PDB file of C-alpha atoms in Angstrom:
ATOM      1  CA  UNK A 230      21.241   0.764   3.781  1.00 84.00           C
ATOM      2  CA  UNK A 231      18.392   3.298   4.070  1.00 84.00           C
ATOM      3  CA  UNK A 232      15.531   2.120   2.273  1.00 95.00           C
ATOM      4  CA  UNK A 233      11.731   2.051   1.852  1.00 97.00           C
ATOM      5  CA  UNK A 234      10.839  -1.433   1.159  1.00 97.00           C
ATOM      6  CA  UNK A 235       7.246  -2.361  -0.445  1.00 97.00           C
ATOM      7  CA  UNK A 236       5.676  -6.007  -1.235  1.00 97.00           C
ATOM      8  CA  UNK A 237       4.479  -7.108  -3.724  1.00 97.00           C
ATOM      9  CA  UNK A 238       6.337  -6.027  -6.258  1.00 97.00           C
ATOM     10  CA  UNK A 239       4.037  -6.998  -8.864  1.00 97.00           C
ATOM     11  CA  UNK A 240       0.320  -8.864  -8.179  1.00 96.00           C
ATOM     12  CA  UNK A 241      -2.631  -9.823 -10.429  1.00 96.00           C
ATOM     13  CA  UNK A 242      -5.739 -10.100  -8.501  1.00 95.00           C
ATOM     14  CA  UNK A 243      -9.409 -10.513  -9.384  1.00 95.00           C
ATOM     15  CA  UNK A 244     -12.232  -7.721  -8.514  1.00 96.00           C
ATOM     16  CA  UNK A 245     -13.454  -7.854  -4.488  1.00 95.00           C
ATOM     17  CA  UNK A 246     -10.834  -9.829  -3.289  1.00 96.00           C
ATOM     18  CA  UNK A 247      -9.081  -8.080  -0.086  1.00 97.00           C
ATOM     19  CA  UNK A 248      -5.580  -7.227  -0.704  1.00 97.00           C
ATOM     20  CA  UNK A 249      -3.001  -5.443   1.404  1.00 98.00           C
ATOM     21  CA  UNK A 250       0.103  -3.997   0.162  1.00 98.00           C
ATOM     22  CA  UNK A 251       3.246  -3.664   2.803  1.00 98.00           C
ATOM     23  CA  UNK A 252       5.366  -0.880   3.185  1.00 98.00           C
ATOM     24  CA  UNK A 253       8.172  -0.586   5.339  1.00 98.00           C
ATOM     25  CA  UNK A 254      11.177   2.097   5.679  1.00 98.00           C
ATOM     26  CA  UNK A 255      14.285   2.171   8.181  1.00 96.00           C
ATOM     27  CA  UNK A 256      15.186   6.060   8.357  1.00 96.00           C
ATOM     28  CA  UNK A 257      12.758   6.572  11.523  1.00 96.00           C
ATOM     29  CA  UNK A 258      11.223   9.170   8.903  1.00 96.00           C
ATOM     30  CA  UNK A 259       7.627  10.325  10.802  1.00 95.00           C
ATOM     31  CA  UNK A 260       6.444  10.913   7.420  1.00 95.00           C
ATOM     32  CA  UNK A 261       5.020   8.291   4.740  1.00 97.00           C
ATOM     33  CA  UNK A 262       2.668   8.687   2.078  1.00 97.00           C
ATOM     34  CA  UNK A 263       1.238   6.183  -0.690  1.00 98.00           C
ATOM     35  CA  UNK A 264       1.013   7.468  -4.887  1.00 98.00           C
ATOM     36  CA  UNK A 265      -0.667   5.654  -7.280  1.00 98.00           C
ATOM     37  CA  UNK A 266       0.908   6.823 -10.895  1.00 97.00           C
ATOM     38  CA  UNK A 267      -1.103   5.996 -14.262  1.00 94.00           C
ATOM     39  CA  UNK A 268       0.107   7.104 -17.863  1.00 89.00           C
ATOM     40  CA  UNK A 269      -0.428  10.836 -18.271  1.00 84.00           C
ATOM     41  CA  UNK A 270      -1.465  11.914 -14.926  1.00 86.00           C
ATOM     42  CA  UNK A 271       2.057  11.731 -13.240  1.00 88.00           C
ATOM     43  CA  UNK A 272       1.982  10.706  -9.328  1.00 95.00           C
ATOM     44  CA  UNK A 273      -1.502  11.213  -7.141  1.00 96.00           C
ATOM     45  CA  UNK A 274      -1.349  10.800  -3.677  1.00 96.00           C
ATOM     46  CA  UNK A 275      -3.849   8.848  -1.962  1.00 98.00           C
ATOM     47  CA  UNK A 276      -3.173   8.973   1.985  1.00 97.00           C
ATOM     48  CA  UNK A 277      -0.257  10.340   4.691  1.00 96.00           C
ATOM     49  CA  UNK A 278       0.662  10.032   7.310  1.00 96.00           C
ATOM     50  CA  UNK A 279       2.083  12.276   9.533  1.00 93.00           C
ATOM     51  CA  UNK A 280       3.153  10.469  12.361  1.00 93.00           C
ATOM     52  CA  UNK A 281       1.687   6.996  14.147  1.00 96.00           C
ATOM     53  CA  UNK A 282      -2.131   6.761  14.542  1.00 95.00           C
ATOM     54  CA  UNK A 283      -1.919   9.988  12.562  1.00 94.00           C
ATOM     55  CA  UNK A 284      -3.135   9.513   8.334  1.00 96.00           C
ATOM     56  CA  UNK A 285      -4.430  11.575   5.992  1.00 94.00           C
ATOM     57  CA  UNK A 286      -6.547  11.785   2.856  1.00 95.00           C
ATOM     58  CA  UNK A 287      -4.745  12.751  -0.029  1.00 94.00           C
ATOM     59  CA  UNK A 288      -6.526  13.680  -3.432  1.00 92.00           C
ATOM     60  CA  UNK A 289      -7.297  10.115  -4.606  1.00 97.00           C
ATOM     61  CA  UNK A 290      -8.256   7.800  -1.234  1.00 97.00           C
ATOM     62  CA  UNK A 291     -11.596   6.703  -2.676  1.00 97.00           C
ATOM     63  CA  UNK A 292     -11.442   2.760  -2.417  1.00 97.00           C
ATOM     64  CA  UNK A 293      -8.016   2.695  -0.137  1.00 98.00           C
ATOM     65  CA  UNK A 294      -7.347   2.703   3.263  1.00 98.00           C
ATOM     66  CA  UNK A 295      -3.961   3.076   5.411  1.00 98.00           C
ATOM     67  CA  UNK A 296      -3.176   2.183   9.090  1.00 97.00           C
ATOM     68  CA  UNK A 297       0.254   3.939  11.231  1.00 98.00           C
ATOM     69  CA  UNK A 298       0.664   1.714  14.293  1.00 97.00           C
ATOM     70  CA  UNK A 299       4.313   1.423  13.990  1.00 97.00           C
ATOM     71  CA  UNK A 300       6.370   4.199  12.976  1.00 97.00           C
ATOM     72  CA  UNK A 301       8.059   2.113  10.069  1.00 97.00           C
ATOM     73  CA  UNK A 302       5.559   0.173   8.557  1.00 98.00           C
ATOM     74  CA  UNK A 303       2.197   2.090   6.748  1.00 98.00           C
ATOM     75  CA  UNK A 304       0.149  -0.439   4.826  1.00 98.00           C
ATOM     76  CA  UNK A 305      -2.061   0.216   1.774  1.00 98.00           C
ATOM     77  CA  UNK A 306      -5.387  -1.498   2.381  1.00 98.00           C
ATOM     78  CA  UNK A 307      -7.454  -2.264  -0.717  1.00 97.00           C
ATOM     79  CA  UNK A 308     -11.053  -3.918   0.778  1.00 95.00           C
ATOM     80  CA  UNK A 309     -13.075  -4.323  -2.505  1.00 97.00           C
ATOM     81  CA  UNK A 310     -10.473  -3.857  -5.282  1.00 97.00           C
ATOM     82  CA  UNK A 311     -12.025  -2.877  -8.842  1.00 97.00           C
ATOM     83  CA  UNK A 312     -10.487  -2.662 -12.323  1.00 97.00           C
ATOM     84  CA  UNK A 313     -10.073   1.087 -12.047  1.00 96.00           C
ATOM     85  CA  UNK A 314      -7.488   0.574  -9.028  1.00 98.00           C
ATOM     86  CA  UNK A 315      -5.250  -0.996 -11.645  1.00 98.00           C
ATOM     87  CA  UNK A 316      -2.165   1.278 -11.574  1.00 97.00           C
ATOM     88  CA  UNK A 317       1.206   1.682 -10.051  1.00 97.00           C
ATOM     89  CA  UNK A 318       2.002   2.156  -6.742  1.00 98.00           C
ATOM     90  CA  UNK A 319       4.370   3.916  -4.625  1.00 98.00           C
ATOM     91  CA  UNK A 320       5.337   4.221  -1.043  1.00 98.00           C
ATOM     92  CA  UNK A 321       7.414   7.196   0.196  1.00 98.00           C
ATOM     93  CA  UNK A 322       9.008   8.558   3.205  1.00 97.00           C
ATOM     94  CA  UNK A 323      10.960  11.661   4.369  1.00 95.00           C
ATOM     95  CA  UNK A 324      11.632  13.687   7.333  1.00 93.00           C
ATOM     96  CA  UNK A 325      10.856  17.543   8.176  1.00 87.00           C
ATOM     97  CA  UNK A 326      11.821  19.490   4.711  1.00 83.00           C
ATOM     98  CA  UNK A 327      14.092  16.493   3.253  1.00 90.00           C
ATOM     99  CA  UNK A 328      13.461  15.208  -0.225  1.00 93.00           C
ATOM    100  CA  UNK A 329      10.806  11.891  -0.137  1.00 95.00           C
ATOM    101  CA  UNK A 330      12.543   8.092  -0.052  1.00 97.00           C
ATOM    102  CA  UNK A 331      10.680   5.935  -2.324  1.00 98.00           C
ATOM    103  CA  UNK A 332       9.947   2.249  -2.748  1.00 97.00           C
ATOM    104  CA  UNK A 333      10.068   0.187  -5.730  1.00 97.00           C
ATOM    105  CA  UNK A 334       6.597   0.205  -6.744  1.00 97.00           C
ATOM    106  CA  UNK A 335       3.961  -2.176  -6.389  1.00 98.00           C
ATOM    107  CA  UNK A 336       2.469  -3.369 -10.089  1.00 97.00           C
ATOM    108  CA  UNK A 337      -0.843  -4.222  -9.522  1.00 98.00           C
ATOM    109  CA  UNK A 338      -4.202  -5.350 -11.977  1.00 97.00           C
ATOM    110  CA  UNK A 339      -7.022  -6.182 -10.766  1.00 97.00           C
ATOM    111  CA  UNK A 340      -9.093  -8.409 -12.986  1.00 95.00           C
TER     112      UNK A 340
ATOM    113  CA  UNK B 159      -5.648  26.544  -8.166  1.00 68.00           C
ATOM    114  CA  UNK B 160      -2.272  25.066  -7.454  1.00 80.00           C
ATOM    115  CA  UNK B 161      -0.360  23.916 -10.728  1.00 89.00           C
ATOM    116  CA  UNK B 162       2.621  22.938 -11.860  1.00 94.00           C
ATOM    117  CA  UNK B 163       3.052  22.534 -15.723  1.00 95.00           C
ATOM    118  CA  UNK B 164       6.496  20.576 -17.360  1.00 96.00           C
ATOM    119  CA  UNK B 165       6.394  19.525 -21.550  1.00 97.00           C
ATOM    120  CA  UNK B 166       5.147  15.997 -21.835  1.00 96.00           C
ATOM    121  CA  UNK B 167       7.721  14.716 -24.028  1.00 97.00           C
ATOM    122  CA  UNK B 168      11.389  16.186 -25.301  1.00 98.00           C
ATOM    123  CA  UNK B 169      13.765  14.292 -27.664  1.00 98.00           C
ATOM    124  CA  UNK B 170      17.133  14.768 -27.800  1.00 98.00           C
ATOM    125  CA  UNK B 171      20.436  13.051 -29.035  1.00 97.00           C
ATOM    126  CA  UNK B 172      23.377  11.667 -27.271  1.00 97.00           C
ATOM    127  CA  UNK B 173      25.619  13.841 -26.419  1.00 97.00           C
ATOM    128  CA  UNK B 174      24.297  17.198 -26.753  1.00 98.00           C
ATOM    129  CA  UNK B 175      22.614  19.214 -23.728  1.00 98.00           C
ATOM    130  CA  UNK B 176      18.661  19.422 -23.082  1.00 98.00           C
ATOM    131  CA  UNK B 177      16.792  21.727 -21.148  1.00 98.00           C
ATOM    132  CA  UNK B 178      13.506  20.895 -19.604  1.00 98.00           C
ATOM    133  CA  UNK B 179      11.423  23.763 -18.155  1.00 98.00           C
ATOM    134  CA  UNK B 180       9.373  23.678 -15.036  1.00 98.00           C
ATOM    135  CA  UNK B 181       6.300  26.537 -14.379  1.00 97.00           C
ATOM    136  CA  UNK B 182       4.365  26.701 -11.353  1.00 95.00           C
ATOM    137  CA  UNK B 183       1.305  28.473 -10.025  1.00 93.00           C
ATOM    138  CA  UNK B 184       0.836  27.977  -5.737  1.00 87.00           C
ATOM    139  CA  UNK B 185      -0.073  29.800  -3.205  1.00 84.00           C
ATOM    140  CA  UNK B 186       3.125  29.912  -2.325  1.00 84.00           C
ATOM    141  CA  UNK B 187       6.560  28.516  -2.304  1.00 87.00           C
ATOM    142  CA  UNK B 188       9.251  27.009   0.041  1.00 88.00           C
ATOM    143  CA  UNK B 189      11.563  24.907  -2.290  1.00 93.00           C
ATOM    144  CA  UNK B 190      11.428  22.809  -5.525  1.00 95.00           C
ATOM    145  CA  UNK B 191      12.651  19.397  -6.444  1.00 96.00           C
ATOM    146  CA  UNK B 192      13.365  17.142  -9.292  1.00 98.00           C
ATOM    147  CA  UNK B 193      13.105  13.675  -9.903  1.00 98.00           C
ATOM    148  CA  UNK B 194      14.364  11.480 -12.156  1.00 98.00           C
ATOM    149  CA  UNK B 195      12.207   8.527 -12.874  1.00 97.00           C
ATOM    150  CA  UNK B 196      13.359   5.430 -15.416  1.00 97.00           C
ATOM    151  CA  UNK B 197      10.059   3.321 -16.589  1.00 93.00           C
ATOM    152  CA  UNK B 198       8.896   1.622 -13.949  1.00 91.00           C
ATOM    153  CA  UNK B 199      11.132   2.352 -11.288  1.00 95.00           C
ATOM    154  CA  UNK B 200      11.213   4.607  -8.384  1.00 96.00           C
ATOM    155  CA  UNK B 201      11.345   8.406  -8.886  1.00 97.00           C
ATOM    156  CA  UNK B 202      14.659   9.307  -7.340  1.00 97.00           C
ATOM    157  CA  UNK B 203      16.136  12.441  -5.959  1.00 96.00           C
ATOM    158  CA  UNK B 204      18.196  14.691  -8.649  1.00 97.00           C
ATOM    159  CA  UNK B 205      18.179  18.337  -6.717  1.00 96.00           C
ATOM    160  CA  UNK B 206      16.483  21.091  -4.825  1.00 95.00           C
ATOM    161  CA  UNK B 207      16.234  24.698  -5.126  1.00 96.00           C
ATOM    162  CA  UNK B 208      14.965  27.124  -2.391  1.00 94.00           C
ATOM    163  CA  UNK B 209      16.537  30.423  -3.554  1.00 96.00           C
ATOM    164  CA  UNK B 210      16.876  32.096  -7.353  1.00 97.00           C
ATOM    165  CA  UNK B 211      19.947  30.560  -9.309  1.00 97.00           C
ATOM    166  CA  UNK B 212      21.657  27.929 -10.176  1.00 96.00           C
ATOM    167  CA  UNK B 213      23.116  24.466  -8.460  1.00 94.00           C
ATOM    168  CA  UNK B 214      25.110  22.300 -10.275  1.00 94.00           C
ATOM    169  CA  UNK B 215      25.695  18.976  -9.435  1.00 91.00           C
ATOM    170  CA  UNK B 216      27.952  17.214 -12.064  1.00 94.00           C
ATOM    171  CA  UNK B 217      26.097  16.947 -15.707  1.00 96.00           C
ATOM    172  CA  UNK B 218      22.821  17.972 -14.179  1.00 97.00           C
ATOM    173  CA  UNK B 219      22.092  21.564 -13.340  1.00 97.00           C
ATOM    174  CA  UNK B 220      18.701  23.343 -11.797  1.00 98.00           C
ATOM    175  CA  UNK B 221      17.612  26.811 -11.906  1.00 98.00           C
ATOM    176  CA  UNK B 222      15.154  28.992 -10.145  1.00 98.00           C
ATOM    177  CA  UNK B 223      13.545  31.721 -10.644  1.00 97.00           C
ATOM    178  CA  UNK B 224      10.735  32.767  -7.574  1.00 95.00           C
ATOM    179  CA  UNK B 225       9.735  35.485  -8.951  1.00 95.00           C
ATOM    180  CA  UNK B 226       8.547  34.336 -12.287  1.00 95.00           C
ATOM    181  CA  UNK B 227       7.305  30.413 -10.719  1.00 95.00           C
ATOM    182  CA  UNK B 228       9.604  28.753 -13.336  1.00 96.00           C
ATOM    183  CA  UNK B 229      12.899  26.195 -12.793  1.00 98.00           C
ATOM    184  CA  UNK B 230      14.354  24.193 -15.493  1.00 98.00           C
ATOM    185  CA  UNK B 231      16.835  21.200 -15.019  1.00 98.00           C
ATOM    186  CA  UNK B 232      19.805  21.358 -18.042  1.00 98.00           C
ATOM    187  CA  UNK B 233      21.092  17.850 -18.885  1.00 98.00           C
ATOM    188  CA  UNK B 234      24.573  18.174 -20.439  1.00 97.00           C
ATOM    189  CA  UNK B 235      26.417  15.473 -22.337  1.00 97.00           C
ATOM    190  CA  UNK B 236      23.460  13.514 -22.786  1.00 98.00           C
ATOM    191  CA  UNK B 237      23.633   9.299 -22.166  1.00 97.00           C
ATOM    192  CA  UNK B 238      21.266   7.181 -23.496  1.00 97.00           C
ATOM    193  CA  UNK B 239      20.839   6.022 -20.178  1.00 97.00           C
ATOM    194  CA  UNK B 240      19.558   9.920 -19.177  1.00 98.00           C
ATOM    195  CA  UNK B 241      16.129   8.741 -21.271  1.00 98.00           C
ATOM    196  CA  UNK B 242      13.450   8.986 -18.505  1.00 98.00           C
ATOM    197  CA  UNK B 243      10.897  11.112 -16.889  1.00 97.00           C
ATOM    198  CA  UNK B 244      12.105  13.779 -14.994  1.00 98.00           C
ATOM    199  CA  UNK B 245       9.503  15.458 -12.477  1.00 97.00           C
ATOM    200  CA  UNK B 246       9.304  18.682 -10.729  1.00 97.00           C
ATOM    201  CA  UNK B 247       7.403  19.032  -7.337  1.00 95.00           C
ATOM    202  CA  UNK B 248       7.168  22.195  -5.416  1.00 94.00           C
ATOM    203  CA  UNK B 249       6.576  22.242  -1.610  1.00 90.00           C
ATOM    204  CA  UNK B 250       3.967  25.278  -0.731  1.00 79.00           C
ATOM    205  CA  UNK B 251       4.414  26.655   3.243  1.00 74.00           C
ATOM    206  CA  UNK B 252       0.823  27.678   2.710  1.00 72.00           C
ATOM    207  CA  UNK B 253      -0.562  24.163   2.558  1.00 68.00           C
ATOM    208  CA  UNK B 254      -1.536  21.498   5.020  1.00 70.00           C
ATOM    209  CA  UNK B 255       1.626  19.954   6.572  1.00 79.00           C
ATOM    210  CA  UNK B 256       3.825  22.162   4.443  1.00 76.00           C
ATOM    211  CA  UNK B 257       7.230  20.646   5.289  1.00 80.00           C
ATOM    212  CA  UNK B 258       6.266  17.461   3.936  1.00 87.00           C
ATOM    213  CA  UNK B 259       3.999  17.517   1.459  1.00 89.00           C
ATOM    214  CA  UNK B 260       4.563  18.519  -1.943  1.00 91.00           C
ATOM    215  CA  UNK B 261       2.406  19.437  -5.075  1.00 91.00           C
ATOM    216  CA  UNK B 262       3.641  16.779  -7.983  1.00 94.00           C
ATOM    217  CA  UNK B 263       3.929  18.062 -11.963  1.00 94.00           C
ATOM    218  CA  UNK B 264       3.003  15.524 -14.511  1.00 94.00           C
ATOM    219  CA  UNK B 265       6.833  14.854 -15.468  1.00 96.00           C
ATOM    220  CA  UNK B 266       8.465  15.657 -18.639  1.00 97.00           C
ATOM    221  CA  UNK B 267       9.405  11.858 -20.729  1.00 97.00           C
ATOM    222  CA  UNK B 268      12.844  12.701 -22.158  1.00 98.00           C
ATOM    223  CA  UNK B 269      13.844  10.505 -25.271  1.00 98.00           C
ATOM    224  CA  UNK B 270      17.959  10.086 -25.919  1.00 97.00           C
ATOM    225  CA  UNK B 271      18.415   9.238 -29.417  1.00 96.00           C
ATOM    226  CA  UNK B 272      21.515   7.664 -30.833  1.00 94.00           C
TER     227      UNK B 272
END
């Protein structure tokens, strides 16, 4: 089944401690991006990725970073979390002019 | 500026049909899509327009029109289970890896009443 798989689904964390959150999809799509979505502002993206070793900045990638060494997996690194990363989280995918695959979302506060 | 502007909220009742409109301002245009997104969950892919008209698939419908920036997605025999978000996103050919990325409205939270 073609799917873009994320983990955690849901995490409660506490301000400065490291956290990564996995993404993963199995369509060989080149592209994969990471949203964070908060009430009223609809879906921002914070990084790409266009291919491996190849990332992006979106519009919000203050406090994130990403890594592409495998085509399928593109992590969501959060170094110093703070409260205002509190939010929900998505992971996409999609090849050339094809709607974007998305994961289940990632809930995550930080404390 | 790019900008794409949907209603933040629409009510309707089961049964009957709902449209939500769509308008968008970019530099320039090479398809649009809609979403529909329960709370919490994963947006999901409803349709996608390129040229003026309309494409029906089953209940749901979407229309474009390029030359006045504006698509609207028609819900017909409304289920309370149709109560969601429903978002537009329009890819521009003018901006940086244009067949990927795509500019995201705010989504439109539709309300099915009994």
């Amino acid at each position: 089944e073609a799917q873009v798989t994320q983990n955690p689904r849901y995490l409660i964390t506490v301000t400065g401690k490291k956290l990564t959150v996995t993404c993963s999809q199995n369509m060989n799509h080149e592209y994969m991006s990471w949203y964070r979505q908060d009430p009223g502002l609809g879906l921002r993206q914070i990084y790409y990725s266009m291919n491996v070793e190849v990332t992006d900045k979106g519009d919000v990638p203050e406090g994130y970073k990403v890594s592409r060494k495998e085509k399928r997996n593109f992590p969501l690194i959060l170094e110093s979390p703070s409260p205002n990363q509190t939010s929900l989280y998505f992971c996409a995918s999609s090849t050339s002019n094809q709607p974007q695959h998305f994961g289940d979302g990632t809930r995550l506060s930080i404390l | 500026g790019q900008n794409i502007d949907q209603p933040t909220e629409m009510t309707a009742t089961e049964g009957a049909i709902v449209q939500i409109n769509c308008t968008y301002q970019t530099s320039g245009f090479n398809g649009l899509f809609w979403y529909q997104q329960h709370a919490g969950e994963a947006p999901t892919f409803l349709s996608y327009n390129v040229l003026d008209g309309l494409e029906e698939k089953g209940r749901f419908s979407s229309f474009l029109s390029r030359s006045k920036g504006y698509s609207y997605l028609l819900l017909k025999e409304l289920q309370m289970k149709d109560s969601a978000s429903y978002l537009c996103a329009v890819r521009d050919p003018h901006g940086r890896d244009s067949n990927y990325q795509l500019i995201w409205g705010a989504g439109t939270k539709l309300i099915i009443k009994p």
